[in-house]
XYZ file of C-alpha atoms in Angstrom:
601
model
C 37.229 34.211 14.757
C 33.909 32.455 15.618
C 34.623 29.701 13.047
C 37.994 29.218 14.371
C 36.234 28.863 18.069
C 33.854 26.431 16.895
C 36.718 24.201 15.475
C 38.364 24.753 18.985
C 34.934 23.507 20.469
C 34.565 20.014 18.121
C 38.045 19.182 18.986
C 37.121 18.511 22.707
C 38.871 15.637 23.424
C 41.470 15.830 20.870
C 43.039 19.171 22.078
C 46.096 17.324 24.114
C 46.679 15.212 20.795
C 46.938 18.233 18.838
C 48.945 20.159 21.464
C 51.670 16.914 21.417
C 51.965 17.903 17.749
C 52.585 21.359 18.402
C 55.293 20.450 20.929
C 56.629 17.507 18.551
C 57.181 20.396 15.717
C 58.749 22.936 18.688
C 61.186 19.985 19.192
C 61.835 19.089 15.788
C 62.592 22.061 14.563
C 65.207 22.995 17.654
C 67.085 19.904 16.638
C 67.026 20.704 13.303
C 68.516 24.176 13.867
C 71.300 22.659 15.691
C 72.984 21.166 12.550
C 73.726 24.538 11.082
C 75.808 25.182 14.498
C 77.492 21.445 14.088
C 78.700 23.254 9.939
C 79.426 26.482 11.921
C 81.516 24.428 14.020
C 83.153 21.918 11.710
C 84.175 24.815 9.773
C 85.626 27.266 12.005
C 87.105 25.386 14.727
C 87.772 21.885 13.499
C 89.101 22.907 9.271
C 90.626 26.489 10.231
C 91.750 25.696 13.789
C 90.444 29.170 15.187
C 89.092 29.433 18.556
C 87.652 33.130 17.969
C 84.407 33.761 20.405
C 82.305 32.854 22.344
C 82.156 28.560 22.471
C 78.817 26.937 22.527
C 77.854 23.200 24.042
C 78.132 21.906 20.512
C 81.777 23.170 20.199
C 82.566 21.845 23.049
C 81.529 18.390 22.806
C 83.239 18.665 19.338
C 86.748 19.923 20.667
C 86.183 17.603 23.856
C 87.811 15.311 21.092
C 91.996 15.465 20.637
C 92.336 14.696 16.749
C 91.370 16.377 14.462
C 89.792 12.823 12.365
C 87.816 12.240 15.316
C 86.520 15.723 15.818
C 85.247 15.573 12.288
C 83.474 12.071 13.137
C 82.043 13.597 15.827
C 80.705 16.495 13.844
C 79.253 13.718 11.701
C 77.571 11.916 14.472
C 75.970 14.675 15.846
C 74.415 15.188 12.575
C 73.127 11.903 12.188
C 71.943 11.948 15.895
C 70.496 15.524 15.637
C 68.559 14.330 12.022
C 67.466 11.099 13.637
C 65.721 13.076 16.590
C 64.197 15.546 14.503
C 62.334 12.037 12.306
C 61.386 11.278 15.329
C 59.664 14.253 16.171
C 58.290 14.208 12.821
C 56.607 11.212 13.027
C 55.048 12.136 16.306
C 53.628 14.900 15.089
C 52.411 13.821 11.674
C 50.570 10.521 13.961
C 49.324 12.846 17.058
C 47.842 15.459 14.390
C 46.272 12.744 11.991
C 44.479 10.735 14.800
C 43.082 14.762 15.697
C 42.035 15.352 12.339
C 40.525 11.743 11.697
C 38.460 11.666 15.096
C 37.197 15.039 14.591
C 36.014 13.843 10.851
C 34.280 11.119 12.276
C 32.786 12.993 15.188
C 31.384 15.730 13.672
C 30.004 13.422 11.194
C 28.079 11.514 13.434
C 27.167 14.977 15.079
C 25.742 16.515 11.526
C 24.441 13.231 10.913
C 22.829 13.093 13.911
C 21.646 16.606 13.915
C 19.867 16.980 10.748
C 17.686 13.685 11.517
C 16.335 15.724 14.083
C 15.755 18.898 12.396
C 12.207 19.697 11.662
C 10.702 18.688 8.808
C 9.803 22.571 7.538
C 13.799 22.605 7.099
C 14.221 19.504 5.426
C 10.986 20.993 2.633
C 13.141 24.498 2.145
C 16.781 22.525 2.113
C 18.860 21.179 -0.580
C 19.442 17.891 -0.371
C 23.075 17.555 -2.575
C 23.716 20.785 -0.658
C 23.400 18.888 3.079
C 25.682 15.957 1.289
C 28.192 18.128 0.282
C 28.678 19.852 4.209
C 28.825 16.610 5.431
C 31.300 15.331 3.391
C 33.538 18.312 1.450
C 33.139 20.313 3.888
C 34.032 18.642 6.798
C 36.844 16.642 4.805
C 38.154 19.926 4.169
C 38.504 20.774 7.637
C 39.865 17.398 8.174
C 42.850 18.159 6.171
C 43.755 21.328 7.423
C 43.685 19.808 11.218
C 46.183 16.599 9.673
C 48.574 18.727 8.267
C 48.316 22.752 7.954
C 47.208 23.516 11.118
C 50.820 22.189 12.411
C 52.542 23.313 8.916
C 51.109 26.894 10.443
C 52.203 26.279 13.983
C 55.731 24.747 11.966
C 55.915 28.162 9.986
C 55.739 30.538 13.035
C 57.953 28.732 15.492
C 60.442 28.199 12.788
C 60.438 31.869 12.263
C 60.457 32.473 16.165
C 63.144 29.715 16.955
C 66.267 30.153 14.169
C 65.329 34.390 14.334
C 66.605 34.039 17.975
C 69.716 31.818 17.148
C 70.321 33.753 14.365
C 70.575 36.560 16.733
C 72.838 35.073 18.791
C 75.388 35.294 16.225
C 75.142 38.047 14.644
C 72.383 40.946 15.167
C 72.435 43.102 12.182
C 73.335 40.294 10.127
C 70.265 38.905 11.622
C 67.736 41.691 10.987
C 68.745 42.084 6.972
C 68.273 38.384 6.697
C 64.716 39.198 7.399
C 64.058 42.319 6.106
C 61.723 40.646 3.653
C 59.869 38.645 5.660
C 57.053 41.071 6.973
C 56.758 41.949 3.394
C 55.655 38.075 2.731
C 53.877 38.254 5.691
C 51.530 41.494 4.529
C 51.209 39.996 0.862
C 50.144 36.113 2.715
C 47.579 38.091 4.594
C 46.045 40.021 1.693
C 46.196 36.400 -0.646
C 44.220 34.960 2.263
C 41.399 37.749 2.443
C 40.862 37.389 -0.942
C 40.949 33.233 -1.334
C 38.315 33.153 1.013
C 35.442 34.881 -0.540
C 36.744 33.309 -3.908
C 36.506 29.653 -2.180
C 33.028 30.367 -1.175
C 31.962 30.923 -4.131
C 33.120 28.250 -5.584
C 31.998 26.049 -2.944
C 28.613 27.747 -3.303
C 28.790 26.718 -7.207
C 29.659 23.702 -6.348
C 26.803 22.575 -3.952
C 24.791 23.414 -6.696
C 25.615 21.580 -9.022
C 25.679 18.631 -6.903
C 22.151 19.055 -5.960
C 21.733 18.999 -9.862
C 23.155 15.824 -10.169
C 21.452 14.227 -7.376
C 18.124 15.459 -8.311
C 18.969 14.167 -12.075
C 19.968 10.771 -10.423
C 16.771 10.840 -8.096
C 14.304 11.781 -10.715
C 16.088 9.173 -13.634
C 12.558 8.051 -14.587
C 11.783 11.570 -14.726
C 14.130 12.494 -17.602
C 14.267 9.354 -19.383
C 10.362 10.097 -19.601
C 10.109 13.377 -21.160
C 13.301 12.312 -23.529
C 14.891 15.401 -21.199
C 18.414 14.376 -21.510
C 19.295 17.220 -23.950
C 18.297 19.993 -21.486
C 19.635 18.220 -18.130
C 22.972 18.100 -19.794
C 22.879 21.494 -20.964
C 21.864 22.689 -17.566
C 24.617 20.707 -15.695
C 26.935 21.926 -18.537
C 26.263 25.655 -17.245
C 26.548 25.132 -13.471
C 29.707 23.215 -14.311
C 30.551 26.134 -16.294
C 29.788 28.322 -13.618
C 32.383 26.403 -11.065
C 34.763 25.779 -13.602
C 34.885 29.818 -14.094
C 35.094 30.443 -9.991
C 37.337 27.928 -9.863
C 39.494 29.477 -11.976
C 39.590 32.308 -9.995
C 41.364 30.524 -7.676
C 43.767 29.439 -9.351
C 44.887 32.961 -10.890
C 44.622 33.936 -7.527
C 46.884 30.762 -6.360
C 49.888 31.537 -9.132
C 50.731 35.192 -8.940
C 50.593 34.314 -5.380
C 53.318 31.418 -5.723
C 54.758 33.141 -8.515
C 55.313 36.862 -6.233
C 56.152 34.904 -3.332
C 58.637 32.852 -5.016
C 60.489 36.337 -6.271
C 60.532 37.490 -2.560
C 61.831 34.586 -1.280
C 64.973 34.280 -3.569
C 65.335 38.380 -3.701
C 65.329 37.660 0.536
C 68.129 34.569 0.240
C 70.365 37.107 -2.795
C 70.293 39.430 -0.146
C 71.640 37.510 2.626
C 74.115 35.857 0.620
C 75.517 39.220 -0.695
C 75.392 40.906 2.572
C 76.753 38.339 4.024
C 79.663 37.718 1.958
C 80.429 41.312 2.446
C 80.445 40.841 6.454
C 82.647 38.051 5.800
C 85.247 39.483 3.486
C 85.646 42.577 6.072
C 85.916 39.801 8.847
C 82.924 40.692 11.038
C 81.378 36.844 10.768
C 83.503 33.728 9.776
C 82.950 31.856 7.022
C 81.412 29.178 9.313
C 78.693 31.843 10.534
C 78.007 32.965 7.249
C 77.264 29.190 6.245
C 75.241 28.784 9.303
C 73.258 32.313 7.863
C 72.703 31.148 4.834
C 71.486 27.119 6.220
C 69.177 29.132 8.636
C 67.583 31.575 5.476
C 66.687 28.545 3.561
C 65.038 26.576 6.674
C 63.636 30.180 7.606
C 62.082 31.542 4.158
C 60.419 28.436 2.674
C 58.055 27.782 5.832
C 57.382 31.944 5.442
C 56.269 31.177 2.024
C 54.379 28.616 2.254
C 52.102 30.596 5.157
C 50.612 31.413 1.952
C 49.410 28.196 0.720
C 48.448 27.574 4.668
C 46.412 30.627 5.023
C 44.951 29.652 1.712
C 43.649 26.207 3.235
C 42.789 28.232 6.239
C 40.193 30.316 4.698
C 38.877 27.305 3.156
C 38.500 25.586 6.323
C 36.814 28.833 7.734
C 34.123 28.816 5.104
C 33.667 24.952 5.394
C 33.495 25.448 9.466
C 30.479 28.103 8.655
C 28.570 25.880 6.630
C 28.734 23.300 8.853
C 27.567 25.695 11.420
C 24.939 26.949 9.449
C 23.382 23.475 9.968
C 24.271 22.743 13.733
C 22.732 26.365 14.763
C 19.316 25.325 12.598
C 17.070 24.338 16.105
C 16.487 21.028 16.575
C 12.268 19.667 16.655
C 12.351 17.790 19.411
C 11.802 19.068 23.146
C 12.784 17.638 26.690
C 10.101 17.612 29.831
C 6.565 16.947 27.249
C 3.857 14.865 27.947
C 3.533 10.828 27.152
C -0.017 10.280 27.352
C -2.361 7.116 26.826
C -2.610 7.270 23.055
C -5.701 5.607 22.026
C -7.701 7.429 19.118
C -9.816 10.336 20.109
C -9.097 13.173 18.194
C -11.131 16.955 18.065
C -9.701 19.727 15.771
C -11.226 23.020 17.338
C -10.785 26.250 14.622
C -7.245 25.505 13.578
C -5.539 27.233 11.043
C -1.915 27.166 9.699
C 0.439 29.001 7.186
C 3.893 28.725 6.528
C 6.899 31.569 7.050
C 6.262 33.004 3.697
C 2.157 33.499 5.452
C 0.776 31.320 2.947
C -2.397 31.072 4.550
C -2.962 27.115 3.907
C -5.474 25.549 6.469
C -8.161 27.932 8.303
C -10.724 27.042 11.237
C -10.929 23.601 10.842
C -13.173 22.033 13.069
C -13.991 18.276 13.736
C -14.351 15.826 16.235
C -13.167 12.195 16.151
C -14.403 9.232 18.120
C -12.017 6.112 19.106
C -12.026 3.575 16.121
C -13.318 5.722 13.278
C -12.612 5.881 9.948
C -12.114 9.725 8.645
C -12.356 10.389 4.820
C -10.189 13.460 3.699
C -11.699 14.488 -0.348
C -11.115 17.702 -2.119
C -9.478 19.188 -4.773
C -5.522 18.804 -5.404
C -4.271 21.663 -3.090
C -7.222 21.883 -0.800
C -4.489 21.199 2.236
C -5.743 17.468 2.844
C -1.760 16.485 3.055
C -1.275 19.600 5.209
C -4.069 18.778 7.453
C -2.270 14.954 8.967
C 0.997 16.487 8.845
C -0.564 18.590 11.583
C -1.807 15.712 13.632
C 1.469 14.034 13.202
C 3.207 17.390 13.923
C 5.455 17.759 10.883
C 4.324 21.014 10.810
C 2.717 23.176 14.171
C -0.470 24.625 13.843
C -0.741 28.318 14.140
C -4.014 29.049 15.291
C -7.012 27.165 17.336
C -6.368 23.638 18.985
C -5.845 19.794 18.077
C -6.404 17.616 21.336
C -5.677 13.333 21.183
C -7.871 11.637 24.053
C -7.865 15.351 25.465
C -4.123 16.533 25.757
C -3.186 19.351 23.594
C -0.935 17.987 20.705
C 1.574 20.657 21.270
C 2.389 19.578 24.704
C 2.819 15.390 23.850
C 6.438 14.457 22.990
C 6.924 14.202 18.615
C 8.661 10.562 19.000
C 6.262 9.279 21.376
C 3.184 10.610 19.378
C 4.679 9.777 16.006
C 5.042 6.083 17.338
C 1.559 5.400 18.267
C 0.700 7.267 14.177
C 1.112 4.913 11.736
C 1.154 6.390 8.054
C 1.623 5.883 4.613
C 2.841 9.095 3.258
C 1.941 10.317 -0.064
C 5.196 10.680 -1.201
C 5.895 6.910 -0.490
C 9.781 6.434 0.020
C 11.861 2.834 0.007
C 15.196 2.095 1.209
C 17.463 0.762 -1.104
C 17.154 -2.940 1.309
C 15.188 -6.090 1.059
C 11.082 -5.984 1.100
C 11.719 -7.390 4.722
C 13.828 -4.645 5.912
C 11.553 -1.844 4.293
C 8.693 -3.338 5.945
C 10.415 -4.184 9.407
C 11.584 -0.684 9.346
C 9.587 1.070 12.177
C 9.952 -2.474 14.185
C 13.416 -3.946 13.820
C 12.629 -6.736 16.403
C 9.789 -7.511 14.019
C 9.764 -12.076 13.392
C 8.837 -12.887 9.775
C 5.511 -14.470 10.826
C 4.235 -10.816 11.693
C 5.786 -9.447 8.572
C 3.842 -11.946 6.277
C 0.932 -10.891 8.115
C 0.857 -7.342 7.254
C 1.998 -7.864 3.843
C -1.352 -10.116 3.648
C -3.514 -7.275 4.588
C -1.854 -4.979 2.606
C -2.776 -7.243 -0.314
C 0.884 -8.018 -1.110
C 2.282 -11.617 0.474
C 1.372 -13.160 -3.275
C 2.935 -10.645 -5.155
C 6.215 -11.093 -3.094
C 6.352 -14.794 -2.982
C 6.356 -14.553 -6.645
C 9.623 -12.884 -6.617
C 12.438 -15.352 -7.265
C 13.924 -14.211 -3.773
C 10.471 -13.166 -2.032
C 11.222 -10.965 0.975
C 14.234 -11.440 0.773
C 14.029 -9.334 -2.782
C 16.462 -6.004 -3.035
C 13.762 -2.920 -3.900
C 16.822 -0.867 -5.799
C 17.315 2.889 -4.669
C 13.880 4.260 -3.933
C 12.053 0.753 -4.340
C 12.621 1.511 -8.495
C 12.270 -2.538 -9.520
C 8.828 -2.188 -7.859
C 5.849 -0.497 -9.708
C 3.658 1.945 -7.965
C 0.610 -0.009 -6.476
C 3.810 -2.507 -5.229
C 5.646 0.130 -3.732
C 2.233 1.388 -2.074
C 1.297 -1.423 -0.409
C 4.693 -2.326 0.539
C 4.157 1.297 2.594
C 0.833 0.223 3.756
C 2.391 -2.989 5.041
C 5.047 -0.829 6.564
C 2.499 1.496 8.431
C 0.425 -1.590 10.028
C 3.232 -3.701 11.709
C 3.161 -1.718 14.659
C -0.665 -1.616 15.359
C -0.367 1.607 16.065
C -3.810 3.522 17.947
C -4.070 5.721 14.626
C -3.525 4.899 11.130
C -3.161 7.932 8.069
C -3.423 6.597 4.264
C -2.498 9.678 2.388
C -3.464 9.038 -1.217
C -1.982 5.685 -0.547
C -4.760 3.536 -2.547
C -4.653 5.509 -5.409
C -1.983 2.973 -7.288
C -3.838 0.409 -6.851
C -6.770 -0.845 -9.042
C -10.227 -0.861 -7.752
C -10.560 -4.706 -6.871
C -7.447 -4.891 -4.935
C -8.558 -1.138 -2.962
C -12.085 -3.394 -1.715
C -9.917 -6.011 -0.477
C -7.187 -4.319 1.470
C -9.492 -1.767 2.924
C -12.326 -4.865 4.212
C -9.422 -6.461 5.727
C -8.340 -2.964 7.006
C -11.818 -2.611 8.833
C -11.971 -6.479 10.170
C -8.166 -5.935 11.801
C -8.194 -2.598 13.135
C -11.950 -1.753 14.784
C -10.555 -0.046 17.913
C -7.801 2.058 15.634
C -8.945 5.474 14.522
C -7.827 5.996 10.438
C -7.905 8.835 8.327
C -8.432 8.012 4.889
C -7.255 10.621 2.085
C -8.164 9.770 -1.491
C -9.575 11.399 -4.867
C -11.483 7.949 -5.583
C -15.346 8.569 -3.669
C -15.329 4.505 -3.875
C -12.602 4.446 -1.943
C -13.763 7.153 1.134
C -17.539 6.180 0.672
C -17.476 3.690 3.863
C -15.986 6.072 6.141
C -18.035 7.242 9.286
C -17.473 10.645 8.595
C -16.201 12.520 5.253
C -14.750 15.889 5.294
C -14.831 17.710 2.034
C -12.024 20.676 2.048
C -11.469 23.619 -0.646
C -9.329 26.262 -0.249
C -8.159 25.132 3.559
C -11.660 24.907 4.672
C -14.162 22.124 5.273
C -16.995 22.901 3.218
C -19.494 19.679 3.638
C -18.800 17.337 6.465
C -21.011 13.874 6.737
C -21.490 10.733 5.822
C -21.922 9.346 2.072
C -25.397 9.251 1.923
C -25.799 12.363 2.734
C -23.211 14.115 1.490
C -24.443 12.820 -1.807
C -27.958 14.752 -1.372
C -26.485 17.541 0.169
C -25.110 19.151 -3.502
C -21.962 20.853 -3.693
C -18.305 19.536 -4.218
C -18.612 16.196 -2.915
C -21.893 15.594 -5.074
C -19.900 16.661 -8.316
C -17.070 14.359 -7.241
C -19.539 11.309 -7.046
C -21.378 11.973 -10.552
C -18.191 12.580 -12.475
C -16.539 9.543 -11.111
C -19.889 7.276 -11.916
C -19.614 8.979 -15.381
C -16.366 7.610 -15.735
C -17.194 4.401 -14.771
C -20.297 3.760 -17.408
C -18.223 5.057 -20.013
C -15.277 2.437 -19.157
C -17.828 0.043 -18.524
C -19.557 0.965 -22.362
C -15.933 0.690 -23.957
C -15.071 -2.366 -22.228
C -18.840 -3.670 -23.716
C -18.295 -2.563 -26.846
C -14.862 -4.516 -27.461
C -16.503 -7.584 -26.042
C -19.273 -7.223 -28.650
C -16.644 -6.869 -31.188
């Protein structure tokens, strides 16, 4: 019921159209049920010329014509009239239900996309992309299809049973009860089938989501698959997921086959009972031939919609599962809060005994304490997995610290509005993402109204302007999905240009110079230093040559700051930083030696 309530809530603004479709359905049914009464009148009162029994409005209209031919023509005219009116109401039913379902699908997709955009980074880290895509597309489409046809069809099945059964009772109560004796069994069978197919659909839907996730991951990571010649392994894994989806879908197919064959038998058995018992009553003179014909027509009209109820309930089961999966996303809390501060951010930052752990209590950072003055450059270096990126994620509030305090210009970080904070931080993240757009559009994402001069200026600072100019389309070059047409260094430099375009008071470079050569690294850092004298800059790097000019260097190991100071101070202290320095100098010396030997040869 909670899922159905959700669908009703999502229908806000469209409920009048759904109600109109149901009213049109009821009106169409009423006019279609009048046609057998016209046939009854034609047989009993026109052809057989009997006036026994109570006359109806239809019989009075027909008998108001004096001639035999005129009465038959009047019957034909009434049948055509009722058919046209029924068709008109069916058109209105289809139109209003289609409009309501399409509008709901659009609004629900907008709602889902908007909500997903505001979910926390932590949620996206644990969620599967393929599964989210399916919830935003296939699951919403399941709801749309149900509302466009099955909801009205459900109303049609219920209304046609109630209306026609009422008409049948007015003709002959005993015959009416016999004519629907199998219907309760068919209803019960439909609901049993509904419960079974609901569970089966959930398993199939989740299996399809896992398959979609695998397809998405393989298309995204196509370079890795090709690089390691992993095609056969991936094909084998996909075949397993596909086979699992097929097996679960096949269970649904078998359930459908069982239902349709059984319901066909019950429906035809009910019609047989009606015909046999009606013939018996007609022979004994308890009902007229016209009444028998009307009952047989009504039975055909009533039994097949009731049988269709099983298919409708199947779709209802799918719809409730889809609504549940959508609700699971919409019930996730968004990360943005109202009423937080929007202070003037200049760049003075203070970490005081900061700690952080994930939801599974995996402690990542412990007792982090340091202070940064406005305009300083802070370098962070350490082994892989020491917590460098996580530290910067705390500063951007992609995660919220669990212990201690972080202040920016004297204001507690948790009291600052997240959107406001992130507008004042330019970040080149470790996992750089470029959209399948032009280079110009990718750079200007952070500033939609940026003019060409601004874009060219930041591209020059990132030492990528001359590279872009060499492309045939220049800044209008399409970079392809995830920037696939650019090299690693080119992508990182485009990312740096994107971070610089807003002139933020805080800049973060998360290992963003690792893919460029040492000469380009020096050029970029020199350009940044000249341009960003009043900007607080954080540089995460593995190369000591990249960080040695920083005002302050933090050395992280196992989530703790184990060393802190300038380059000159740290290389004389001993410890991890000195080890990094010696190893990298030794490597550079080996490379230079090999180069010299090669030139002598």
